[in-house]
């Protein structure tokens, strides 16, 4: 299993601070006749790393995308930092600046250099002076290990490098929360760890994170809490050591038996 050699981060990470940052209350979402979220309740504390796992089609990515309103909900409520999600306009743009998101497909601007990708949002959304934005961008590219790629275009980078640029771009907005929607699923196996290492460091630094992933090694080592979903519902929430040792639901036990193999 990938990632299990990494020393546990959860023991080293900054403990979640008091008070919730994100609250989902009885959230429901349908795509046509298919109900993809069913009465979902979830509270995420400041500084907490929540890893969401479950079988394909369980609603994990939809849950993640509702938190910054990339997907609207049919009923229930979501608050971020005590405020309901805005419907549109400037307030929604401000929310999305404060809630960074990293997608599985990178979503970088192909016609802009790596540096320009990280500078753009700071200037256009945060109204940061370009000189300062450039300094911030270079520092963040260095932080994620791709400073030497600043003047290249995304197509000239490996998938792992592109995803680290995407993380730097999200961090450049100084977000309160980072959402990761299967950030390693489009990567070749040898590139996965380089992205997970950046995410591990964010966890150690106390960033509030919601991570949808199939990387069980990351869930074991970086999460404060594992959330298991199936059929649009949260069936189980627990600390990693508890979940991976003694999953409570039959569905979780079945899922784990299919994806985990004995250590060699």
Coordinates of C-alpha atoms in Angstrom, one line a residue:
X1 CA 0.0 0.0 0.0
X2 CA 1.4 3.4 -0.9
X3 CA 2.3 5.9 1.7
X4 CA 2.4 3.7 4.7
X5 CA 6.1 4.3 5.3
X6 CA 5.4 7.9 6.1
X7 CA 5.7 8.6 9.8
X8 CA 2.3 9.5 11.3
X9 CA 1.4 13.2 10.9
X10 CA -1.7 13.1 13.0
X11 CA 0.3 12.9 16.1
X12 CA 2.5 15.8 15.1
X13 CA -0.1 18.0 13.4
X14 CA -1.5 21.1 15.1
X15 CA -4.6 20.0 17.0
X16 CA -7.9 21.4 15.8
X17 CA -8.7 24.7 17.5
X18 CA -12.0 25.3 19.2
X19 CA -15.0 26.1 17.2
X20 CA -16.3 24.8 13.9
X21 CA -15.2 26.3 10.6
X22 CA -17.6 24.3 8.3
X23 CA -21.1 23.0 9.3
X24 CA -23.3 20.8 7.0
X25 CA -26.7 20.3 8.4
X26 CA -29.1 17.7 6.9
X27 CA -27.7 18.4 3.4
X28 CA -29.5 16.7 0.5
X29 CA -28.6 16.7 -3.2
X30 CA -30.1 15.0 -6.2
X31 CA -29.0 14.7 -9.8
X32 CA -32.4 14.0 -11.5
X33 CA -33.8 10.9 -9.8
X34 CA -30.5 9.9 -8.2
X35 CA -30.1 11.1 -4.7
X36 CA -26.3 11.6 -4.2
X37 CA -26.4 13.2 -0.7
X38 CA -28.9 12.1 1.9
X39 CA -29.3 14.0 5.2
X40 CA -25.6 14.6 5.5
X41 CA -24.4 16.2 8.8
X42 CA -20.8 17.1 9.1
X43 CA -18.9 19.6 11.3
X44 CA -15.2 20.5 10.5
X45 CA -13.2 22.2 13.2
X46 CA -10.5 24.8 12.5
X47 CA -7.2 23.1 11.9
X48 CA -8.8 19.7 11.4
X49 CA -7.8 17.3 8.6
X50 CA -10.9 15.3 7.5
X51 CA -10.4 12.5 5.0
X52 CA -13.5 11.3 3.2
X53 CA -13.3 7.8 1.8
X54 CA -15.8 5.3 0.4
X55 CA -16.7 3.4 -2.8
X56 CA -17.1 5.1 -6.1
X57 CA -20.4 6.9 -6.5
X58 CA -20.9 7.3 -2.7
X59 CA -21.2 11.1 -2.9
X60 CA -17.7 12.0 -1.7
X61 CA -16.8 14.4 -4.5
X62 CA -20.3 16.0 -4.5
X63 CA -20.0 16.5 -0.7
X64 CA -16.6 18.3 -1.3
X65 CA -17.9 20.4 -4.1
X66 CA -20.9 21.6 -2.1
X67 CA -18.7 23.3 0.5
X68 CA -17.7 26.0 -2.0
X69 CA -20.9 25.9 -4.0
X70 CA -19.5 24.3 -7.1
X71 CA -22.6 22.1 -6.5
X72 CA -25.8 23.6 -5.1
X73 CA -27.8 21.7 -2.6
X74 CA -31.5 20.9 -2.7
X75 CA -32.2 21.2 1.1
X76 CA -30.3 21.6 4.3
X77 CA -27.7 24.2 5.1
X78 CA -24.0 24.8 4.9
X79 CA -22.1 27.5 6.8
X80 CA -18.4 28.5 6.5
X81 CA -16.9 30.4 9.3
X82 CA -20.4 31.1 10.7
X83 CA -21.9 32.4 7.4
X84 CA -24.3 30.6 5.1
X85 CA -23.0 29.9 1.6
X86 CA -23.8 32.9 -0.6
X87 CA -25.8 32.2 -3.7
X88 CA -23.9 34.2 -6.3
X89 CA -22.0 37.4 -7.0
X90 CA -19.2 39.0 -5.1
X91 CA -19.9 37.2 -1.8
X92 CA -19.6 33.9 -3.6
X93 CA -16.3 34.9 -5.2
X94 CA -15.0 36.0 -1.8
X95 CA -16.0 32.6 -0.4
X96 CA -14.2 30.8 -3.1
X97 CA -11.1 32.8 -2.4
X98 CA -11.3 31.7 1.2
X99 CA -12.0 28.1 0.4
X100 CA -9.2 26.8 -1.9
X101 CA -9.9 23.8 -4.1
X102 CA -7.5 21.3 -5.7
X103 CA -9.1 19.1 -8.4
X104 CA -7.9 15.8 -9.8
X105 CA -7.4 17.4 -13.3
X106 CA -5.2 20.3 -12.1
X107 CA -7.3 23.0 -13.9
X108 CA -4.3 25.2 -14.7
X109 CA -4.4 27.8 -17.4
X110 CA -2.5 26.2 -20.3
X111 CA -1.7 29.6 -21.9
X112 CA -0.1 31.0 -18.8
X113 CA 3.2 30.2 -17.2
X114 CA 3.4 28.5 -13.8
X115 CA 4.2 31.8 -12.2
X116 CA 1.4 33.6 -13.9
X117 CA -1.1 30.8 -12.8
X118 CA -0.2 31.5 -9.2
X119 CA -0.2 35.3 -9.5
X120 CA -3.5 35.7 -11.4
X121 CA -6.0 35.0 -8.6
X122 CA -4.1 37.2 -6.1
X123 CA -4.3 40.2 -8.5
X124 CA -7.8 39.7 -9.9
X125 CA -9.6 38.5 -6.8
X126 CA -7.6 39.6 -3.8
X127 CA -6.5 42.9 -5.5
X128 CA -2.9 42.3 -4.4
X129 CA -0.2 44.4 -6.1
X130 CA 1.5 42.4 -8.8
X131 CA 4.9 42.8 -7.3
X132 CA 3.7 41.4 -3.9
X133 CA 1.7 38.7 -5.7
X134 CA 4.8 37.6 -7.6
X135 CA 6.8 37.4 -4.4
X136 CA 4.1 35.3 -2.8
X137 CA 3.9 33.1 -5.8
X138 CA 7.6 32.4 -6.0
X139 CA 7.7 31.6 -2.2
X140 CA 4.8 29.2 -2.6
X141 CA 6.3 27.5 -5.6
X142 CA 9.4 27.0 -3.6
X143 CA 7.4 25.7 -0.7
X144 CA 5.8 23.0 -2.9
X145 CA 9.1 22.2 -4.6
X146 CA 8.6 23.5 -8.1
X147 CA 10.3 27.0 -7.9
X148 CA 12.6 26.0 -10.8
X149 CA 9.5 25.5 -13.1
X150 CA 8.2 29.0 -12.7
X151 CA 8.7 30.2 -16.3
X152 CA 7.4 27.0 -17.9
X153 CA 3.9 26.3 -19.1
X154 CA 1.8 23.5 -17.6
X155 CA 2.2 21.2 -20.6
X156 CA 5.9 21.2 -19.9
X157 CA 5.5 19.8 -16.4
X158 CA 4.8 16.3 -15.1
X159 CA 1.4 15.6 -13.6
X160 CA 2.8 15.7 -10.1
X161 CA 4.4 19.0 -10.8
X162 CA 1.2 20.4 -12.2
X163 CA -0.7 19.3 -9.1
X164 CA 1.8 21.0 -6.8
X165 CA 1.4 24.2 -8.8
X166 CA -2.4 23.9 -8.4
X167 CA -1.8 23.6 -4.6
X168 CA 0.4 26.6 -4.6
X169 CA -2.2 28.6 -6.6
X170 CA -4.9 27.7 -4.0
X171 CA -2.6 28.6 -1.1
X172 CA -1.8 32.0 -2.8
X173 CA -5.3 33.1 -1.9
X174 CA -4.5 32.6 1.8
X175 CA -7.6 30.3 2.3
X176 CA -9.2 29.4 5.6
X177 CA -9.9 25.9 4.2
X178 CA -8.5 23.6 1.5
X179 CA -10.6 21.1 -0.4
X180 CA -8.9 18.3 -2.2
X181 CA -11.1 16.3 -4.6
X182 CA -9.1 13.1 -5.4
X183 CA -5.9 15.1 -6.0
X184 CA -3.8 12.1 -6.9
X185 CA -6.2 10.0 -9.0
X186 CA -5.0 11.3 -12.4
X187 CA -1.3 10.8 -11.5
X188 CA 1.1 8.1 -12.4
X189 CA 2.1 6.0 -9.3
X190 CA 5.6 7.4 -9.1
X191 CA 4.2 11.0 -8.9
X192 CA 1.6 10.4 -6.2
X193 CA 4.0 10.6 -3.2
X194 CA 5.4 13.9 -4.2
X195 CA 1.9 15.4 -4.0
X196 CA 1.0 13.6 -0.8
X197 CA 4.2 14.9 0.8
X198 CA 3.1 18.5 0.2
X199 CA -0.3 17.7 1.6
X200 CA 1.3 16.0 4.6
X201 CA 3.2 19.2 5.3
X202 CA 0.1 21.3 5.1
X203 CA -1.5 19.0 7.7
X204 CA 1.5 19.5 9.9
X205 CA 1.2 23.2 9.5
X206 CA -2.3 23.2 10.8
X207 CA -4.3 23.9 7.5
X208 CA -7.9 23.0 7.7
X209 CA -8.4 20.3 5.0
X210 CA -11.2 18.2 3.6
X211 CA -9.6 15.5 1.4
X212 CA -11.5 13.0 -0.8
X213 CA -9.0 10.3 -1.6
X214 CA -8.4 6.6 -2.2
X215 CA -4.9 6.9 -0.6
X216 CA -5.4 5.0 2.6
X217 CA -1.8 5.6 3.7
X218 CA -2.5 9.4 3.7
X219 CA -5.8 8.8 5.5
X220 CA -4.0 6.8 8.2
X221 CA -1.1 9.2 8.8
X222 CA -2.5 12.7 8.1
X223 CA -6.2 12.7 9.1
X224 CA -7.6 13.7 12.5
X225 CA -10.8 12.1 11.4
X226 CA -11.9 9.6 8.7
X227 CA -15.4 9.9 7.3
X228 CA -16.7 6.9 5.5
X229 CA -19.5 7.4 2.9
X230 CA -21.7 5.0 1.0
X231 CA -24.9 5.6 -1.0
X232 CA -24.9 9.3 -0.3
X233 CA -24.7 8.9 3.5
X234 CA -22.1 9.2 6.1
X235 CA -22.1 5.8 7.7
X236 CA -19.1 6.2 10.0
X237 CA -16.7 8.8 11.5
X238 CA -13.7 8.0 13.6
X239 CA -10.1 8.7 14.3
X240 CA -7.9 6.8 11.8
X241 CA -6.5 4.3 14.3
X242 CA -10.0 3.4 15.3
X243 CA -11.5 3.3 11.8
X244 CA -8.7 1.2 10.2
X245 CA -8.5 -1.2 13.2
X246 CA -12.1 -1.6 14.0
X247 CA -14.6 -0.2 11.4
X248 CA -18.1 -0.3 13.0
X249 CA -20.3 -0.8 9.9
X250 CA -20.6 -3.9 7.8
X251 CA -20.3 -1.6 4.7
X252 CA -17.0 -0.1 5.9
X253 CA -15.6 -3.6 6.8
X254 CA -16.5 -4.8 3.3
X255 CA -14.9 -1.8 1.7
X256 CA -11.7 -2.1 3.7
X257 CA -11.4 -5.8 3.0
X258 CA -11.4 -5.0 -0.8
X259 CA -8.8 -2.2 -0.8
X260 CA -6.4 -3.1 1.9
X261 CA -3.8 -5.8 1.5
X262 CA -1.5 -7.3 4.2
X263 CA 1.8 -5.4 4.8
X264 CA 4.8 -7.2 3.2

